[in-house]
CSV table of C-alpha atoms in Angstrom, one decimal:
chain,number,residue,atom,x,y,z
A,10,MET,CA,0.0,0.0,0.0
A,11,THR,CA,1.4,3.4,-1.0
A,12,ARG,CA,1.5,5.7,2.0
A,13,THR,CA,2.4,9.4,1.6
A,14,VAL,CA,2.8,12.6,3.7
A,15,GLY,CA,-0.9,13.2,3.8
A,16,ASP,CA,-1.5,9.9,5.6
A,17,PHE,CA,0.6,11.2,8.5
A,18,GLY,CA,-0.7,14.8,8.7
A,19,LEU,CA,2.5,16.2,7.3
A,20,THR,CA,2.5,19.2,4.9
A,21,CYS,CA,5.3,20.3,2.6
A,22,GLY,CA,4.8,23.9,1.6
A,23,THR,CA,1.7,25.8,0.5
A,24,LEU,CA,1.0,25.1,-3.1
A,25,PRO,CA,-1.7,22.6,-4.0
A,26,ALA,CA,-0.8,19.1,-5.3
A,27,GLY,CA,-2.0,17.8,-8.6
A,28,ALA,CA,-4.8,15.2,-8.8
A,29,LYS,CA,-2.4,12.2,-8.6
A,30,ASN,CA,0.3,14.1,-6.7
A,31,SER,CA,2.8,12.5,-9.1
A,32,ILE,CA,5.1,13.5,-11.9
A,33,THR,CA,2.5,11.9,-14.2
A,34,ASP,CA,0.2,14.9,-13.4
A,35,VAL,CA,2.2,16.6,-16.2
A,36,PRO,CA,0.2,15.6,-19.3
A,37,GLY,CA,1.9,12.9,-21.4
A,38,VAL,CA,4.6,12.0,-18.9
A,39,ARG,CA,4.8,8.2,-18.2
A,40,VAL,CA,6.7,6.2,-15.6
A,41,GLY,CA,7.5,2.5,-15.6
A,42,HIS,CA,9.4,0.1,-13.3
A,43,HIS,CA,11.1,-3.3,-13.5
A,44,THR,CA,12.0,-4.8,-10.1
A,45,LEU,CA,14.5,-7.6,-9.3
A,46,ARG,CA,14.3,-9.2,-5.9
A,47,GLU,CA,15.7,-12.6,-5.3
A,48,GLY,CA,18.1,-13.5,-2.5
A,49,ASP,CA,20.9,-10.9,-2.4
A,50,ILE,CA,19.7,-9.3,-5.7
A,51,ASN,CA,17.6,-6.3,-4.8
A,52,THR,CA,17.6,-3.8,-7.6
A,53,GLY,CA,15.8,-2.6,-10.7
A,54,VAL,CA,15.2,0.0,-13.3
A,55,THR,CA,12.8,3.0,-13.4
A,56,ALA,CA,11.9,4.7,-16.7
A,57,ILE,CA,10.6,8.3,-17.1
A,58,LEU,CA,9.1,9.1,-20.6
A,59,PRO,CA,8.5,12.8,-21.3
A,60,HIS,CA,5.9,11.8,-23.9
A,61,ALA,CA,4.8,8.6,-25.7
A,62,GLY,CA,6.1,9.5,-29.1
A,63,ASN,CA,9.5,9.3,-30.8
A,64,LEU,CA,11.7,11.3,-28.4
A,65,PHE,CA,14.7,11.4,-30.8
A,66,ARG,CA,12.5,13.0,-33.5
A,67,ARG,CA,10.5,15.2,-31.0
A,68,LYS,CA,13.0,16.1,-28.2
A,69,VAL,CA,11.9,18.1,-25.1
A,70,THR,CA,13.8,21.1,-23.8
A,71,ALA,CA,15.8,20.1,-20.7
A,72,ALA,CA,18.6,21.1,-18.3
A,73,ALA,CA,20.6,19.5,-15.5
A,74,HIS,CA,22.0,20.8,-12.3
A,75,VAL,CA,24.8,19.0,-10.3
A,76,ILE,CA,24.3,19.8,-6.6
A,77,ASN,CA,27.2,17.5,-5.6
A,78,GLY,CA,28.9,15.5,-8.3
A,79,PHE,CA,29.8,12.2,-6.8
A,80,GLY,CA,27.8,10.3,-9.5
A,81,LYS,CA,28.1,8.2,-12.6
A,82,THR,CA,25.4,9.5,-14.8
A,83,ILE,CA,25.4,9.3,-18.6
A,84,GLY,CA,24.2,12.0,-21.0
A,85,LEU,CA,24.3,15.1,-18.8
A,86,THR,CA,27.1,16.8,-20.7
A,87,GLN,CA,25.1,17.1,-23.9
A,88,VAL,CA,21.9,17.9,-22.0
A,89,ARG,CA,23.6,20.9,-20.4
A,90,GLU,CA,25.2,22.0,-23.7
A,91,LEU,CA,22.3,21.6,-26.1
A,92,GLY,CA,19.3,21.9,-23.7
A,93,ALA,CA,17.3,18.9,-24.9
A,94,ILE,CA,16.5,15.3,-24.0
A,95,GLU,CA,16.1,12.8,-26.9
A,96,THR,CA,15.6,9.5,-25.0
A,97,PRO,CA,13.6,8.3,-22.0
A,98,ILE,CA,15.4,8.8,-18.7
A,99,LEU,CA,16.4,5.6,-17.0
A,100,LEU,CA,17.3,5.3,-13.3
A,101,THR,CA,19.2,2.2,-11.9
A,102,ASN,CA,22.1,1.2,-9.7
A,103,THR,CA,25.6,2.6,-10.1
A,104,LEU,CA,27.2,-0.4,-12.0
A,105,SER,CA,24.2,-0.8,-14.4
A,106,VAL,CA,24.4,2.6,-16.0
A,107,GLY,CA,26.2,1.4,-19.1
A,108,THR,CA,23.8,-1.5,-19.7
A,109,CYS,CA,20.8,0.8,-19.5
A,110,ALA,CA,22.5,3.3,-21.8
A,111,THR,CA,23.0,0.5,-24.4
A,112,ALA,CA,19.3,-0.4,-24.1
A,113,LEU,CA,18.3,3.2,-24.8
A,114,ILE,CA,20.6,3.4,-27.8
A,115,ARG,CA,19.2,0.1,-29.3
A,116,ASP,CA,15.7,1.3,-28.7
A,117,ALA,CA,16.4,4.6,-30.4
A,118,ILE,CA,18.0,2.9,-33.4
A,119,ARG,CA,15.0,0.6,-33.7
A,120,GLN,CA,12.7,3.6,-34.0
A,121,ASN,CA,15.2,5.7,-36.1
A,122,PRO,CA,17.4,3.5,-38.4
A,123,ASP,CA,19.2,6.6,-39.6
A,124,ILE,CA,20.9,7.2,-36.3
A,125,GLY,CA,24.7,7.3,-36.7
A,126,ARG,CA,24.4,6.8,-40.5
A,127,SER,CA,22.6,9.6,-42.2
A,128,THR,CA,21.9,11.7,-39.1
A,129,GLY,CA,23.6,12.2,-35.7
A,130,THR,CA,24.1,9.7,-32.9
A,131,VAL,CA,21.8,9.6,-29.9
A,132,ASN,CA,22.4,10.8,-26.4
A,133,PRO,CA,21.0,8.3,-23.8
A,134,VAL,CA,20.3,9.8,-20.3
A,135,VAL,CA,20.8,7.5,-17.3
A,136,GLY,CA,21.0,8.3,-13.6
A,137,GLU,CA,22.1,6.1,-10.7
A,138,CYS,CA,22.4,5.6,-7.0
A,139,ASN,CA,24.5,2.9,-5.2
A,140,ASP,CA,22.2,0.2,-3.7
A,141,GLY,CA,25.2,-1.9,-2.6
A,142,PRO,CA,24.3,-2.2,1.1
A,143,LEU,CA,21.1,-4.0,0.2
A,144,ASN,CA,21.9,-5.4,-3.2
A,145,ASP,CA,24.8,-7.5,-4.6
A,146,ILE,CA,25.8,-4.8,-7.0
A,147,GLN,CA,28.8,-6.8,-8.2
A,148,ALA,CA,26.5,-9.4,-9.7
A,149,LEU,CA,25.6,-6.9,-12.5
A,150,ALA,CA,22.1,-8.4,-12.5
A,151,ILE,CA,20.5,-5.7,-14.7
A,152,SER,CA,20.2,-6.6,-18.3
A,153,GLU,CA,19.1,-4.7,-21.4
A,154,GLU,CA,15.9,-6.7,-21.3
A,155,HIS,CA,15.2,-5.4,-17.8
A,156,ALA,CA,15.7,-1.8,-19.0
A,157,LEU,CA,13.3,-2.4,-21.9
A,158,ALA,CA,10.8,-4.0,-19.5
A,159,ALA,CA,10.7,-0.8,-17.5
A,160,LEU,CA,10.1,1.2,-20.7
A,161,ALA,CA,7.3,-1.1,-21.7
A,162,ASP,CA,5.7,-0.7,-18.2
A,163,ALA,CA,5.5,3.1,-18.5
A,164,HIS,CA,2.0,4.5,-18.1
A,165,GLU,CA,0.3,7.8,-17.2
A,166,GLY,CA,-1.3,6.6,-14.0
A,167,ALA,CA,-0.2,7.3,-10.4
A,168,THR,CA,3.4,6.5,-9.9
A,169,GLU,CA,4.2,3.3,-7.9
A,170,GLN,CA,6.5,4.3,-5.0
A,171,GLY,CA,8.9,2.9,-2.4
A,172,ASN,CA,10.6,-0.5,-2.9
A,173,VAL,CA,10.1,-0.6,-6.6
A,174,GLY,CA,12.2,-0.4,-9.8
A,175,ALA,CA,15.5,1.4,-9.2
A,176,GLY,CA,14.4,2.1,-5.6
A,177,THR,CA,14.3,-1.5,-4.6
A,178,GLY,CA,17.6,-1.5,-2.8
A,179,MET,CA,18.0,2.1,-1.7
A,180,SER,CA,18.4,3.7,1.7
A,181,CYS,CA,17.6,7.2,3.0
A,182,PHE,CA,18.6,8.8,6.3
A,183,GLY,CA,19.1,5.3,7.7
A,184,PHE,CA,15.6,4.2,6.8
A,185,LYS,CA,14.4,2.4,3.6
A,186,GLY,CA,14.4,4.8,0.7
A,187,GLY,CA,13.4,4.3,-3.0
A,188,ILE,CA,11.2,5.9,-5.6
A,189,GLY,CA,9.0,8.8,-4.6
A,190,SER,CA,6.9,11.4,-6.4
A,191,ALA,CA,4.9,14.5,-5.9
A,192,SER,CA,3.5,17.4,-7.9
A,193,ARG,CA,2.3,21.0,-7.6
A,194,LYS,CA,-0.6,22.6,-9.6
A,195,LEU,CA,0.1,26.1,-10.9
A,196,LYS,CA,-2.1,28.8,-12.4
A,197,LEU,CA,-0.3,30.5,-15.3
A,198,GLY,CA,-1.6,32.3,-18.4
A,199,GLY,CA,-5.2,31.7,-17.3
A,200,GLY,CA,-4.9,28.0,-17.2
A,201,ASP,CA,-3.7,25.0,-15.1
A,202,HIS,CA,-0.1,23.8,-15.3
A,203,HIS,CA,1.9,21.3,-13.3
A,204,LEU,CA,5.4,20.7,-12.0
A,205,GLY,CA,6.0,17.1,-11.0
A,206,VAL,CA,9.0,15.5,-9.3
A,207,LEU,CA,10.3,11.9,-9.2
A,208,VAL,CA,13.2,11.0,-6.9
A,209,LEU,CA,15.4,8.0,-6.4
A,210,SER,CA,16.3,8.6,-2.7
A,211,ASN,CA,19.5,7.0,-1.4
A,212,PHE,CA,21.1,9.8,0.7
A,213,GLY,CA,21.3,11.4,4.1
A,214,ARG,CA,23.0,10.4,7.4
A,215,ALA,CA,21.0,8.4,10.0
A,216,GLY,CA,19.6,10.9,12.5
A,217,ASP,CA,19.8,14.0,10.2
A,218,LEU,CA,16.2,13.7,8.9
A,219,ILE,CA,14.0,16.6,9.8
A,220,LEU,CA,10.2,16.2,9.2
A,221,PRO,CA,8.0,19.2,8.2
A,222,ASP,CA,6.7,19.3,11.8
A,223,GLY,CA,10.2,19.5,13.3
A,224,ARG,CA,10.5,15.9,14.5
A,225,ARG,CA,13.8,14.1,14.0
A,226,PRO,CA,13.1,10.4,13.4
A,227,ASP,CA,15.7,8.0,14.9
A,228,PRO,CA,16.3,4.8,12.8
A,229,ARG,CA,18.4,3.4,15.6
A,230,GLN,CA,21.2,2.8,13.1
A,231,GLU,CA,24.8,4.1,13.6
A,232,ALA,CA,25.3,7.3,11.6
A,233,GLU,CA,28.0,6.9,8.9
A,234,PRO,CA,29.6,9.5,6.6
A,235,GLU,CA,27.2,10.8,3.9
A,236,ARG,CA,28.0,8.6,1.0
A,237,GLY,CA,24.5,8.2,-0.6
A,238,SER,CA,23.0,9.9,-3.6
A,239,ILE,CA,19.7,11.2,-4.9
A,240,MET,CA,18.5,11.5,-8.5
A,241,ILE,CA,15.8,14.1,-8.9
A,242,VAL,CA,13.8,14.3,-12.2
A,243,LEU,CA,11.5,17.4,-12.6
A,244,ALA,CA,8.9,17.7,-15.3
A,245,THR,CA,6.6,20.5,-16.2
A,246,ASP,CA,4.2,21.5,-19.0
A,247,VAL,CA,5.0,25.2,-18.5
A,248,PRO,CA,7.0,26.3,-21.6
A,249,LEU,CA,10.5,27.0,-20.3
A,250,GLU,CA,13.8,27.5,-22.1
A,251,HIS,CA,17.0,25.7,-21.2
A,252,ARG,CA,18.3,28.5,-18.9
A,253,GLN,CA,15.0,28.6,-17.0
A,254,LEU,CA,14.9,24.9,-16.6
A,255,GLU,CA,18.4,24.9,-15.1
A,256,ARG,CA,17.3,27.5,-12.6
A,257,VAL,CA,14.3,25.4,-11.7
A,258,ALA,CA,16.4,22.3,-11.3
A,259,ARG,CA,18.7,24.1,-9.0
A,260,ARG,CA,15.8,24.7,-6.5
A,261,ALA,CA,15.4,21.0,-6.0
A,262,GLY,CA,18.4,21.4,-3.7
A,263,ALA,CA,16.3,23.6,-1.4
A,264,GLY,CA,13.9,20.7,-1.1
A,265,ILE,CA,16.5,18.2,0.0
A,266,ALA,CA,18.1,20.8,2.3
A,267,ARG,CA,14.7,21.2,4.1
A,268,LEU,CA,15.0,17.5,5.0
A,269,GLY,CA,18.4,18.0,6.8
A,270,SER,CA,20.8,17.0,4.0
A,271,PHE,CA,24.0,19.0,3.6
A,272,TRP,CA,25.2,17.3,0.4
A,273,GLY,CA,28.2,15.4,1.8
A,274,HIS,CA,31.5,14.8,0.1
A,275,GLY,CA,30.5,11.3,-1.0
A,276,SER,CA,27.0,12.2,-2.1
A,277,GLY,CA,25.9,12.4,-5.7
A,278,ASP,CA,23.0,14.9,-5.8
A,279,ILE,CA,21.8,15.5,-9.3
A,280,ALA,CA,18.7,17.1,-10.8
A,281,ILE,CA,17.4,16.8,-14.4
A,282,ALA,CA,14.5,19.0,-15.5
A,283,PHE,CA,12.5,19.0,-18.7
A,284,SER,CA,9.5,20.8,-20.2
A,285,THR,CA,6.9,19.3,-22.4
A,286,GLY,CA,5.8,22.8,-23.3
A,287,ASN,CA,8.4,23.2,-26.0
A,288,VAL,CA,9.3,20.4,-28.4
A,289,VAL,CA,12.5,20.4,-30.5
A,290,ASP,CA,12.0,18.9,-33.9
A,291,HIS,CA,15.0,16.9,-35.0
A,292,ASP,CA,14.1,17.4,-38.6
A,293,GLU,CA,13.2,21.2,-38.3
A,294,PRO,CA,13.5,22.7,-41.8
A,295,ARG,CA,13.3,26.4,-40.8
A,296,ASP,CA,16.2,28.6,-40.0
A,297,LEU,CA,14.3,30.6,-37.4
A,298,VAL,CA,12.0,28.9,-34.9
A,299,PRO,CA,9.4,30.6,-32.7
A,300,GLN,CA,9.2,29.5,-29.1
A,301,MET,CA,6.9,30.4,-26.2
A,302,THR,CA,8.5,30.8,-22.8
A,303,LEU,CA,7.6,31.8,-19.3
A,304,ASN,CA,8.0,35.5,-18.3
A,305,ASP,CA,10.9,35.4,-15.8
A,306,ALA,CA,9.0,37.7,-13.5
A,307,ARG,CA,6.6,34.7,-12.9
A,308,ILE,CA,9.3,32.0,-12.3
A,309,ASP,CA,9.3,32.2,-8.5
A,310,MET,CA,6.1,30.0,-8.5
A,311,LEU,CA,8.1,27.2,-10.2
A,312,PHE,CA,11.0,27.7,-7.8
A,313,ARG,CA,8.6,27.2,-4.9
A,314,ALA,CA,7.0,24.2,-6.6
A,315,ALA,CA,10.3,22.5,-7.2
A,316,ALA,CA,11.4,22.9,-3.6
A,317,GLU,CA,8.1,21.7,-2.1
A,318,ALA,CA,7.5,18.8,-4.5
A,319,THR,CA,11.1,17.6,-4.1
A,320,GLN,CA,10.8,17.6,-0.3
A,321,GLU,CA,7.5,15.7,-0.5
A,322,ALA,CA,8.7,13.2,-3.1
A,323,VAL,CA,11.6,12.2,-0.8
A,324,LEU,CA,9.3,11.7,2.2
A,325,ASN,CA,6.8,9.8,0.0
A,326,SER,CA,9.7,7.5,-1.1
A,327,MET,CA,10.4,6.7,2.5
A,328,LEU,CA,6.8,6.4,3.7
A,329,SER,CA,5.8,4.1,0.8
A,330,ALA,CA,8.9,1.9,1.4
A,331,VAL,CA,8.3,-1.1,3.7
A,332,ALA,CA,10.9,-2.5,6.1
A,333,PHE,CA,13.5,-4.4,4.1
A,334,THR,CA,16.2,-7.0,4.7
A,335,GLY,CA,18.7,-7.3,1.9
A,336,ARG,CA,22.2,-8.6,1.1
A,337,GLY,CA,23.9,-10.3,4.0
A,338,GLY,CA,21.0,-9.6,6.3
A,339,THR,CA,21.4,-5.9,6.1
A,340,HIS,CA,18.1,-4.3,7.4
A,341,ARG,CA,16.4,-1.0,6.8
A,342,THR,CA,13.4,-0.1,8.8
A,343,SER,CA,10.4,1.9,7.4
A,344,LEU,CA,9.8,5.6,8.3
A,345,ALA,CA,6.1,4.8,8.2
A,346,ASP,CA,6.6,2.1,10.9
A,347,TRP,CA,8.6,4.7,13.0
A,348,LEU,CA,5.7,7.2,12.7
A,349,ASP,CA,3.1,4.5,13.5
A,350,GLY,CA,5.1,3.7,16.7
A,351,GLN,CA,5.1,7.4,17.7
A,352,SER,CA,1.4,7.5,17.3
A,353,ARG,CA,0.8,4.5,19.5
A,354,ALA,CA,3.2,5.8,22.1
A,355,GLY,CA,1.4,9.2,22.1
């Protein structure tokens, strides 16, 4: 059962959530998972599709922001240079990034046989976190077929959260972490728009977590140096240019800071943002292309939405995650169980 901040009377900020309180509140965005759990293998793949069409042909404007760069992502250099994403985004464990990138390349070639021959090559985008404490990461269990299964599972419904997909073996602030999502509804230009966030949470020292009501949950686990990571994917249907998206992605850092994170030396904290409001045509014949974009004087609303939805998505990842015993008997308790215990004690 998915449990979220609302089930525990917690509130992250002031903006209203979307109908699903998920990144899939942004029209067209789809999320899929493939989960592996057998013995010491506890890992998976999560796929985020900006739209259901051919992304190589119809790219979305995008940006990335590196809060702390202890990470092994693929594709961010070109995203930051050209301001577009042309494949789905895959999230997985640290040692499976190359496999997932190959799967994205093969899938793009299948849809576009001219890639690398009569047109350019393709830039796969893959993010990662290290699930080694709960998963036998050296087993290299993720295959291209698993990555394609996550793509095939992608849908527009509410996002499954917690111990699923890439989040299967993740830890957060000493508790079980994983996949989490949240959204904010915005009024702009006389209509409704959304900003949604999906996180892969695997960061934070035990004992450092701060809830929105000020409580500091104790996982009863010895605090170790901050060596985890978080991948944050932000999506919006507000038409934004590359520069604006990078500014919005940067505000995701405010969301994780509200939780007590200080982005330690060994933490990889990376945000990727895209807008479905502007599409880049790979085969555009015109020299000059018109583009709608947000008035910078209105961008504070998106900054607030990014911080609030990121904070809530991380908490949702932990509240949806159930207690978990992984590789070698390593155990992570559930934040929801801790809060339930507090309620009984009160």
